[in-house]
Every structure is written in C-alpha cells, then in structure tokens.
GROMACS .gro file of C-alpha atoms in nm:
model
  245
    1MET     CA    1   2.003   2.777  -1.315
    2ASP     CA    2   2.291   2.549  -1.215
    3ASP     CA    3   2.534   2.464  -1.491
    4ILE     CA    4   2.520   2.125  -1.658
    5ALA     CA    5   2.811   1.883  -1.629
    6VAL     CA    6   3.058   1.822  -1.910
    7VAL     CA    7   3.310   1.538  -1.869
    8ARG     CA    8   3.620   1.560  -2.089
    9THR     CA    9   3.858   1.283  -2.192
   10GLY     CA   10   4.129   1.251  -2.457
   11SER     CA   11   4.341   1.524  -2.611
   12GLY     CA   12   4.329   1.748  -2.914
   13PRO     CA   13   4.059   1.976  -3.054
   14GLU     CA   14   3.731   1.954  -2.865
   15VAL     CA   15   3.434   1.751  -2.987
   16LEU     CA   16   3.121   1.838  -2.787
   17LEU     CA   17   2.892   1.533  -2.764
   18VAL     CA   18   2.523   1.604  -2.693
   19HIS     CA   19   2.315   1.294  -2.617
   20GLY     CA   20   1.940   1.251  -2.659
   21GLY     CA   21   1.704   1.035  -2.455
   22ALA     CA   22   1.973   0.786  -2.355
   23GLY     CA   23   2.271   0.896  -2.148
   24PRO     CA   24   2.623   0.969  -2.274
   25ARG     CA   25   2.765   0.623  -2.200
   26THR     CA   26   2.497   0.444  -2.404
   27THR     CA   27   2.500   0.699  -2.684
   28TRP     CA   28   2.872   0.758  -2.735
   29GLY     CA   29   3.048   0.439  -2.623
   30GLY     CA   30   3.139   0.358  -2.982
   31LEU     CA   31   3.345   0.677  -3.016
   32SER     CA   32   3.587   0.624  -2.727
   33ALA     CA   33   3.882   0.547  -2.957
   34LEU     CA   34   3.858   0.899  -3.101
   35GLY     CA   35   4.004   1.026  -2.772
   36GLU     CA   36   4.348   0.952  -2.917
   37ARG     CA   37   4.307   1.247  -3.155
   38TRP     CA   38   4.026   1.456  -3.006
   39THR     CA   39   3.912   1.585  -2.668
   40LEU     CA   40   3.573   1.421  -2.621
   41ALA     CA   41   3.349   1.650  -2.416
   42TYR     CA   42   3.051   1.448  -2.293
   43VAL     CA   43   2.757   1.678  -2.218
   44HIS     CA   44   2.513   1.553  -1.955
   45ARG     CA   45   2.177   1.713  -2.028
   46ARG     CA   46   1.954   1.813  -1.737
   47GLY     CA   47   1.812   1.508  -1.563
   48TYR     CA   48   2.121   1.299  -1.638
   49PRO     CA   49   2.359   1.293  -1.338
   50PRO     CA   50   2.586   1.459  -1.249
   51SER     CA   51   2.388   1.743  -1.409
   52PRO     CA   52   2.095   1.884  -1.208
   53ALA     CA   53   1.736   1.782  -1.270
   54PRO     CA   54   1.527   2.006  -1.497
   55ARG     CA   55   1.280   2.235  -1.325
   56ALA     CA   56   1.005   2.094  -1.542
   57GLY     CA   57   1.041   1.823  -1.808
   58GLN     CA   58   1.307   1.780  -2.073
   59ASP     CA   59   1.314   2.094  -2.285
   60PHE     CA   60   1.520   2.156  -2.596
   61GLU     CA   61   1.492   2.532  -2.544
   62VAL     CA   62   1.659   2.495  -2.203
   63ASP     CA   63   1.918   2.268  -2.367
   64ALA     CA   64   1.998   2.549  -2.612
   65LEU     CA   65   2.064   2.791  -2.326
   66ASP     CA   66   2.285   2.533  -2.154
   67LEU     CA   67   2.484   2.467  -2.471
   68ALA     CA   68   2.536   2.829  -2.576
   69PRO     CA   69   2.831   2.902  -2.342
   70LEU     CA   70   2.994   2.571  -2.437
   71LEU     CA   71   3.039   2.701  -2.792
   72ALA     CA   72   3.279   2.973  -2.677
   73GLY     CA   73   3.581   2.761  -2.761
   74ARG     CA   74   3.451   2.684  -3.111
   75PRO     CA   75   3.427   2.305  -3.076
   76HIS     CA   76   3.312   2.048  -3.323
   77VAL     CA   77   2.961   1.944  -3.214
   78VAL     CA   78   2.802   1.600  -3.249
   79ALA     CA   79   2.439   1.557  -3.137
   80HIS     CA   80   2.197   1.266  -3.124
   81SER     CA   81   1.817   1.240  -3.140
   82TYR     CA   82   1.638   1.481  -2.899
   83GLY     CA   83   1.976   1.640  -2.826
   84THR     CA   84   1.992   1.770  -3.183
   85LEU     CA   85   1.702   2.009  -3.118
   86GLY     CA   86   1.873   2.221  -2.853
   87THR     CA   87   2.198   2.190  -3.045
   88LEU     CA   88   2.047   2.329  -3.364
   89ALA     CA   89   1.888   2.619  -3.175
   90ALA     CA   90   2.217   2.707  -3.005
   91VAL     CA   91   2.421   2.680  -3.325
   92ALA     CA   92   2.167   2.876  -3.529
   93ALA     CA   93   2.198   3.161  -3.276
   94ALA     CA   94   2.579   3.162  -3.307
   95PRO     CA   95   2.683   2.961  -3.615
   96GLY     CA   96   3.036   3.098  -3.596
   97GLY     CA   97   3.075   2.918  -3.263
   98VAL     CA   98   3.129   2.571  -3.411
   99ARG     CA   99   3.394   2.417  -3.635
  100SER     CA  100   3.153   2.153  -3.762
  101LEU     CA  101   2.814   2.002  -3.683
  102THR     CA  102   2.721   1.634  -3.693
  103LEU     CA  103   2.353   1.546  -3.646
  104ILE     CA  104   2.239   1.188  -3.586
  105GLU     CA  105   1.873   1.097  -3.650
  106PRO     CA  106   1.718   1.430  -3.547
  107PRO     CA  107   1.337   1.427  -3.492
  108LEU     CA  108   1.251   1.707  -3.736
  109ALA     CA  109   0.922   1.594  -3.886
  110PHE     CA  110   0.837   1.941  -4.022
  111LEU     CA  111   1.100   1.889  -4.292
  112VAL     CA  112   0.892   1.607  -4.446
  113PRO     CA  113   0.534   1.724  -4.387
  114ASP     CA  114   0.351   1.482  -4.618
  115ASP     CA  115   0.529   1.157  -4.538
  116PRO     CA  116   0.305   0.900  -4.361
  117ASP     CA  117   0.595   0.718  -4.192
  118VAL     CA  118   0.727   1.043  -4.049
  119ALA     CA  119   0.377   1.145  -3.939
  120ARG     CA  120   0.331   0.815  -3.755
  121LEU     CA  121   0.666   0.841  -3.580
  122LEU     CA  122   0.576   1.193  -3.470
  123ARG     CA  123   0.233   1.086  -3.343
  124VAL     CA  124   0.359   0.781  -3.153
  125GLY     CA  125   0.652   0.975  -3.008
  126ASP     CA  126   0.427   1.259  -2.895
  127ALA     CA  127   0.194   1.011  -2.726
  128VAL     CA  128   0.478   0.851  -2.529
  129LEU     CA  129   0.631   1.184  -2.429
  130THR     CA  130   0.287   1.302  -2.315
  131HIS     CA  131   0.148   0.992  -2.144
  132GLY     CA  132   0.461   0.794  -2.051
  133MET     CA  133   0.387   0.447  -1.918
  134ASP     CA  134   0.013   0.513  -1.961
  135SER     CA  135   0.057   0.517  -2.340
  136ASP     CA  136  -0.101   0.251  -2.557
  137PRO     CA  137   0.119  -0.056  -2.485
  138ALA     CA  138   0.171  -0.146  -2.852
  139GLU     CA  139   0.262   0.212  -2.946
  140LEU     CA  140   0.492   0.240  -2.646
  141ARG     CA  141   0.689  -0.067  -2.754
  142GLU     CA  142   0.693   0.052  -3.115
  143PHE     CA  143   0.843   0.383  -3.011
  144LEU     CA  144   1.093   0.225  -2.775
  145ARG     CA  145   1.220  -0.008  -3.046
  146LEU     CA  146   1.260   0.285  -3.287
  147ALA     CA  147   1.443   0.472  -3.011
  148GLY     CA  148   1.687   0.185  -2.966
  149ALA     CA  149   1.568   0.060  -2.627
  150PRO     CA  150   1.638  -0.308  -2.544
  151VAL     CA  151   1.276  -0.423  -2.570
  152ASP     CA  152   1.139  -0.771  -2.648
  153ASP     CA  153   0.798  -0.925  -2.585
  154GLY     CA  154   0.857  -0.961  -2.211
  155PRO     CA  155   0.823  -0.708  -1.930
  156LEU     CA  156   1.000  -0.380  -1.989
  157PRO     CA  157   1.338  -0.355  -1.812
  158ASP     CA  158   1.352  -0.124  -1.512
  159ALA     CA  159   1.602   0.103  -1.688
  160VAL     CA  160   1.367   0.142  -1.984
  161ILE     CA  161   1.074   0.227  -1.756
  162ALA     CA  162   1.290   0.487  -1.580
  163GLY     CA  163   1.379   0.637  -1.917
  164VAL     CA  164   1.014   0.661  -2.020
  165ARG     CA  165   0.928   0.835  -1.693
  166ARG     CA  166   1.219   1.076  -1.734
  167ALA     CA  167   1.104   1.163  -2.086
  168GLN     CA  168   0.738   1.213  -1.995
  169GLY     CA  169   0.642   1.578  -2.006
  170ALA     CA  170   0.922   1.680  -2.241
  171ARG     CA  171   0.872   1.967  -2.480
  172LEU     CA  172   0.754   1.791  -2.796
  173PRO     CA  173   0.998   1.774  -3.089
  174GLY     CA  174   0.725   1.892  -3.325
  175GLU     CA  175   0.748   2.236  -3.164
  176ALA     CA  176   1.109   2.281  -3.281
  177ARG     CA  177   1.169   2.514  -3.574
  178PRO     CA  178   1.544   2.576  -3.578
  179ALA     CA  179   1.670   2.852  -3.807
  180LEU     CA  180   1.847   2.618  -4.046
  181ASP     CA  181   1.909   2.897  -4.296
  182HIS     CA  182   2.137   3.070  -4.043
  183ILE     CA  183   2.357   2.762  -4.028
  184ARG     CA  184   2.366   2.713  -4.403
  185ARG     CA  185   2.450   3.078  -4.472
  186ALA     CA  186   2.740   3.054  -4.226
  187ARG     CA  187   2.880   2.761  -4.430
  188VAL     CA  188   2.913   2.539  -4.125
  189PRO     CA  189   3.042   2.195  -4.232
  190VAL     CA  190   2.756   1.953  -4.163
  191LEU     CA  191   2.729   1.575  -4.154
  192VAL     CA  192   2.386   1.413  -4.115
  193ALA     CA  193   2.391   1.045  -4.017
  194SER     CA  194   2.134   0.769  -3.981
  195GLY     CA  195   2.123   0.395  -3.917
  196ASP     CA  196   1.900   0.263  -4.199
  197HIS     CA  197   1.658   0.104  -3.951
  198ALA     CA  198   1.345   0.318  -4.003
  199ALA     CA  199   1.215   0.491  -4.315
  200ALA     CA  200   1.103   0.796  -4.118
  201HIS     CA  201   1.453   0.865  -3.986
  202GLU     CA  202   1.608   0.821  -4.330
  203ARG     CA  203   1.371   1.070  -4.491
  204MET     CA  204   1.413   1.331  -4.217
  205CYS     CA  205   1.790   1.299  -4.243
  206ASP     CA  206   1.780   1.326  -4.622
  207ALA     CA  207   1.574   1.645  -4.596
  208LEU     CA  208   1.797   1.796  -4.328
  209ALA     CA  209   2.114   1.731  -4.526
  210ILE     CA  210   1.960   1.912  -4.822
  211ALA     CA  211   1.839   2.203  -4.606
  212LEU     CA  212   2.185   2.252  -4.454
  213GLY     CA  213   2.387   2.172  -4.765
  214GLY     CA  214   2.554   1.897  -4.563
  215GLU     CA  215   2.709   1.558  -4.622
  216ARG     CA  216   2.500   1.246  -4.572
  217ALA     CA  217   2.610   0.918  -4.411
  218VAL     CA  218   2.419   0.594  -4.351
  219HIS     CA  219   2.567   0.337  -4.109
  220PRO     CA  220   2.344   0.037  -4.034
  221GLY     CA  221   2.406  -0.216  -3.761
  222ALA     CA  222   2.324  -0.036  -3.437
  223GLY     CA  223   1.971   0.093  -3.495
  224HIS     CA  224   1.909   0.440  -3.355
  225PHE     CA  225   2.248   0.443  -3.180
  226VAL     CA  226   2.436   0.516  -3.500
  227ALA     CA  227   2.754   0.620  -3.317
  228ALA     CA  228   2.806   0.251  -3.231
  229ALA     CA  229   2.753   0.127  -3.588
  230PRO     CA  230   3.038  -0.026  -3.786
  231GLY     CA  231   3.240   0.237  -3.968
  232PHE     CA  232   3.078   0.540  -3.811
  233ALA     CA  233   3.367   0.637  -3.583
  234ASP     CA  234   3.606   0.633  -3.878
  235ARG     CA  235   3.363   0.834  -4.091
  236LEU     CA  236   3.325   1.092  -3.816
  237ASP     CA  237   3.700   1.111  -3.764
  238THR     CA  238   3.751   1.181  -4.134
  239PHE     CA  239   3.480   1.448  -4.134
  240LEU     CA  240   3.624   1.619  -3.828
  241ARG     CA  241   3.977   1.623  -3.973
  242GLU     CA  242   3.850   1.763  -4.302
  243SER     CA  243   3.661   2.033  -4.112
  244GLU     CA  244   3.981   2.140  -3.934
  245THR     CA  245   4.139   2.262  -4.257
   0.00000   0.00000   0.00000
C-alpha cells in the first residue's frame, strides 16, 4: 500500500499528531504555537489528501500498520477520536517506540460496559458509520454534534455531508480491543484528555486513564475538539516537557 503523508513544521523533538474523523487542520489548529519548541508531524490518515484513499472504508487496523513505521524515531504521539484506535494498536505492539502518549476522547466503550450514556453513544455512532446519510435524521444530528461538527437546525453543510460519506463503512470502534496492559507495563507516560461536553466521553476517558495509569485532563470550551480548548496547548506542552526527562 502507498505510504500516508506526514507534514512536518516547527523544530525540536517530534510530536506525531494523529487526527480522527476531521482532518489535521480542524483537529490540531489550536496547537500551532507549539511549533516553537516541538516538530509537529501532522499525519494524514487514508482518505485525507494528500494521503491515498483507503481500499475499503476507514479502518483503525490499517491505521495501525501505517503508524508503525512512524514510531521508529520514538516521537511523542497525540491522537484524537477515531485516530486513537489505530494509535493504541500501534503503540501496544511497540510501546518502547514512543516517548509519551496523549489520547483525546477515544471511543472505547468496552471500558465502561454498563453505562447507558456510553452505550447510546456507541449505538448512535455505529448507526451513522454503517448507514451514513441514510441514518435516522435525529440520531445523525445527535452524533454530529457530539463529534464537533458545525450543525444547527438547518440543512447540513456540504463539508459535513462529505465527512459523513467518508466515514460510512468504517470499521466500527466497538471492534477495537487494544492491549492496554502492554502500554501500562512499559510505563509509557500517558495523558488522557476530554472536553467536558458529553458524559459518555468523560467516563470513557476516566476509565482509560485508570487502565493506563495515566494523567487526566479536562479542558472545556471547544467540545470534541479539545486541542482547541483554552489551556490545552499549555497543558500538553508541560506534559511533553516532563516526559522528555
């Protein structure tokens, strides 16, 4: 398979940025100032130009294969949403390949199996990833709002429709079972962050931080796109610097 694209800016130790359903510019715009201290390596997952299109739908197992060689230089890794699934699989296979791991609102419902809010988010998300624009209209808008899309009561923007179509047919997040114990045993420094906009995300992040023995951060103000929230860039910078020692 053709290699994915990685665009690097800044200088200093490398921070590999792995986006989720939105592209790198939308996901990581709030971190641009960190380029003064760090090399920001923007991964473009398959289906997000200039990377090639996936052969089938979005697939976190393919993401893991794409990310594996990018760990050779032992970067810090920051991943968001669906992008955390391939990231966790790649890091679990080679936990010595990262300096630190930051995970933002990962969709890991299996960590909180009896929570009704988590179960609903999983069900609605699965429906949208399976049926796309043919999903129940109310559930589609509910999921899009939770995913940070600019949605009101009017017609869906063209860019949002394109994103839904790109996501349709993706491997469902509920299939992911990353070997979290491998990461914890390797003592990888971990930060788990959320935006305090949905109970389901908060509970999954709480459970993941416990499972990995990681730090926990909550930064409201930007919904699902926590990297743009007030204070997050500074918090991440501090975590990265502490992980360098």
